[in-house]
Amino acid sequence: MARPSVTSKAMTFEEHFKELVDRWYEPLCRFAYSLSRNDSEAKDLTQNAFLKWARQGRGLRDSARAKTWLFSVVNNEFLDQIRQRTRHPATELSEANTSTIHSIRESNDIAGQSLDAKLVWSALDSLEERFRTPLVLFYLQDHSYREIAEIMDVPIGTVMSRLRRAKDQLREVMDRQPGEKPTITPFEKEA
């Protein structure tokens, strides 16, 4: 029996880590911002996820699951921060860099449609975190139901239910927004 020839060199952990950072830094940062609504917190959450990967990533059996693992870490870190803040409230010393925030917001494209970014982000801000998170992960980050369930540590049925409720709530908020309405709705109702 002939051995298969190895034509490519196995990737080192450092090379794999660099590839992960290059591929997932911006999507993770956008996701973290959608949760925290604070540019510096979003960057901290993202960097913490990669720090955990650097420390624990070798132990992950299937490196193809790195995307889900990283998004789960960001989500869990954010939830930990919320719990910490409720126990130990703090006052912010400075405002986030608005130019960076605007560039992150403008880089997101809701369901492939060009909508007024301020209107959509305002509507998203009004949703509870448990509804906003699956909506952002599904429509802005292109995660599957299964990946979202793993990230949020909830059953797939819960993800589907929260997505449905989030879309309904978002639609209601968008309908109540004053000013010029988008010519299309952000999400089409399923029949």
Coordinates of C-alpha atoms in Angstrom, one line a residue:
M1 CA 0.0 0.0 0.0
A2 CA 1.5 3.3 -1.1
R3 CA 1.7 6.2 1.3
P4 CA 0.0 9.5 0.1
S5 CA 2.6 12.1 -0.6
V6 CA 2.5 15.3 1.4
T7 CA 2.8 18.2 -1.0
S8 CA 2.2 21.1 1.4
K9 CA 4.0 21.9 4.6
A10 CA 1.8 21.7 7.7
M11 CA 0.8 25.1 9.1
T12 CA 2.5 26.1 12.4
F13 CA 0.3 27.3 15.2
E14 CA 1.7 30.9 14.7
E15 CA 0.8 30.8 11.0
H16 CA -2.7 29.4 11.7
F17 CA -3.2 32.1 14.4
K18 CA -2.1 34.9 12.0
E19 CA -4.5 33.5 9.4
L20 CA -7.4 33.5 11.9
V21 CA -6.7 37.1 13.0
D22 CA -6.5 38.3 9.3
R23 CA -9.8 36.5 8.5
W24 CA -11.9 37.1 11.6
Y25 CA -10.7 40.3 13.3
E26 CA -13.0 42.7 11.6
P27 CA -16.1 40.5 11.7
L28 CA -15.5 39.8 15.4
C29 CA -15.0 43.5 16.0
R30 CA -18.2 44.4 14.3
F31 CA -20.1 41.7 16.2
A32 CA -18.5 42.9 19.5
Y33 CA -19.5 46.5 18.6
S34 CA -23.1 45.4 17.9
L35 CA -23.2 44.0 21.4
S36 CA -21.4 46.7 23.4
R37 CA -22.1 49.8 21.3
N38 CA -18.7 51.0 22.4
D39 CA -15.7 51.1 20.1
S40 CA -13.0 50.5 22.7
E41 CA -15.0 47.7 24.4
A42 CA -15.5 46.1 21.0
K43 CA -11.8 46.1 20.4
D44 CA -11.1 44.7 23.9
L45 CA -13.6 41.9 23.5
T46 CA -12.1 41.0 20.1
Q47 CA -8.5 41.1 21.4
N48 CA -9.6 39.0 24.4
A49 CA -11.0 36.4 22.1
F50 CA -7.8 36.1 20.2
L51 CA -5.8 36.1 23.5
K52 CA -7.9 33.1 24.6
W53 CA -7.3 31.4 21.3
A54 CA -3.6 31.9 21.6
R55 CA -3.7 30.3 25.1
Q56 CA -6.2 27.6 24.5
G57 CA -6.5 27.2 20.7
R58 CA -4.1 24.3 20.5
G59 CA -6.6 22.3 22.5
L60 CA -9.4 22.7 20.0
R61 CA -9.8 19.4 18.2
D62 CA -11.3 20.7 15.0
S63 CA -9.7 23.9 13.8
A64 CA -12.6 24.4 11.4
R65 CA -14.7 25.4 14.4
A66 CA -12.4 28.3 15.2
K67 CA -15.0 30.8 13.8
T68 CA -17.8 29.6 16.1
W69 CA -15.4 29.3 19.0
L70 CA -14.1 32.9 18.6
F71 CA -17.7 34.3 18.3
S72 CA -18.7 32.4 21.4
V73 CA -15.9 33.8 23.4
V74 CA -16.8 37.4 22.3
N75 CA -20.5 36.8 23.3
N76 CA -19.6 35.2 26.6
E77 CA -17.1 37.9 27.5
F78 CA -19.7 40.5 26.7
L79 CA -22.3 38.8 29.0
D80 CA -19.6 38.5 31.7
Q81 CA -19.0 42.3 31.4
I82 CA -22.7 43.0 31.8
R83 CA -22.9 40.9 34.9
Q84 CA -19.8 42.6 36.3
R85 CA -21.3 46.1 35.6
T86 CA -24.5 45.3 37.4
R87 CA -22.5 44.2 40.4
H88 CA -19.9 47.0 40.2
P89 CA -21.2 50.1 38.2
A90 CA -18.6 52.4 36.8
T91 CA -18.5 55.7 35.0
E92 CA -17.0 56.1 31.6
L93 CA -14.2 58.7 31.5
S94 CA -14.3 59.4 27.7
E95 CA -16.6 59.0 24.7
A96 CA -15.7 56.4 22.0
N97 CA -14.0 57.5 18.9
T98 CA -17.0 58.4 16.7
S99 CA -15.1 58.3 13.4
T100 CA -14.2 54.6 14.0
I101 CA -17.8 53.8 15.2
H102 CA -19.2 55.4 12.0
S103 CA -16.8 53.4 9.8
I104 CA -17.9 50.2 11.5
R105 CA -21.6 51.0 11.2
E106 CA -21.3 52.0 7.6
S107 CA -19.4 48.8 6.7
N108 CA -22.4 46.7 7.7
D109 CA -25.0 46.1 5.0
I110 CA -28.3 44.8 6.3
A111 CA -29.5 41.9 4.2
G112 CA -27.7 43.2 1.1
Q113 CA -29.9 46.3 1.0
S114 CA -28.7 49.8 1.3
L115 CA -30.8 51.4 4.1
D116 CA -30.3 54.5 6.1
A117 CA -27.6 53.3 8.6
K118 CA -28.7 55.7 11.4
L119 CA -32.3 54.5 11.2
V120 CA -31.4 50.8 11.2
W121 CA -28.8 51.1 14.0
S122 CA -31.3 53.1 16.1
A123 CA -33.8 50.4 15.6
L124 CA -31.3 47.7 16.4
D125 CA -30.3 49.6 19.6
S126 CA -33.9 49.5 20.8
L127 CA -34.0 45.6 20.7
E128 CA -33.1 43.6 23.8
E129 CA -29.7 42.0 23.7
R130 CA -31.2 38.5 23.6
F131 CA -33.0 39.4 20.3
R132 CA -30.3 41.7 18.8
T133 CA -27.5 39.2 19.2
P134 CA -29.0 36.4 17.0
L135 CA -30.2 39.0 14.5
V136 CA -26.7 40.5 14.1
L137 CA -25.0 37.1 14.0
F138 CA -27.4 35.8 11.3
Y139 CA -27.9 38.8 9.0
L140 CA -24.6 40.8 9.5
Q141 CA -22.2 38.0 10.3
D142 CA -23.7 35.2 8.1
H143 CA -23.7 32.6 10.8
S144 CA -25.9 29.5 10.5
Y145 CA -28.6 28.7 13.1
R146 CA -26.4 25.9 14.4
E147 CA -23.4 28.3 14.8
I148 CA -25.6 30.9 16.6
A149 CA -27.0 28.2 18.9
E150 CA -23.4 27.2 19.8
I151 CA -22.3 30.8 20.3
M152 CA -25.2 31.7 22.5
D153 CA -25.4 28.3 24.2
V154 CA -29.1 27.9 23.4
P155 CA -31.1 25.3 21.4
I156 CA -31.6 25.9 17.6
G157 CA -35.3 26.3 18.2
T158 CA -34.6 29.2 20.6
V159 CA -32.4 30.9 18.0
M160 CA -35.2 30.6 15.4
S161 CA -37.8 31.9 17.8
R162 CA -35.6 34.9 18.8
L163 CA -34.8 35.7 15.2
R164 CA -38.5 35.7 14.4
R165 CA -39.3 37.9 17.3
A166 CA -36.4 40.2 16.6
K167 CA -37.4 40.7 13.0
D168 CA -41.0 41.5 14.1
Q169 CA -39.8 43.9 16.8
L170 CA -37.4 45.5 14.3
R171 CA -40.1 45.9 11.7
E172 CA -42.4 47.6 14.3
V173 CA -39.6 50.0 15.5
M174 CA -38.8 50.9 11.8
D175 CA -42.4 51.6 11.1
R176 CA -42.6 54.0 14.1
Q177 CA -39.4 55.9 13.2
P178 CA -40.0 59.5 12.3
G179 CA -38.6 60.9 9.0
E180 CA -38.0 59.3 5.7
K181 CA -38.8 55.6 5.5
P182 CA -36.7 53.2 3.5
T183 CA -38.4 52.1 0.3
I184 CA -38.0 48.5 1.3
T185 CA -38.3 46.7 4.6
P186 CA -35.1 45.3 6.1
F187 CA -36.5 41.8 6.2
E188 CA -39.3 40.2 4.2
K189 CA -42.0 38.4 6.1
E190 CA -42.1 34.7 5.5
A191 CA -45.3 33.4 4.1

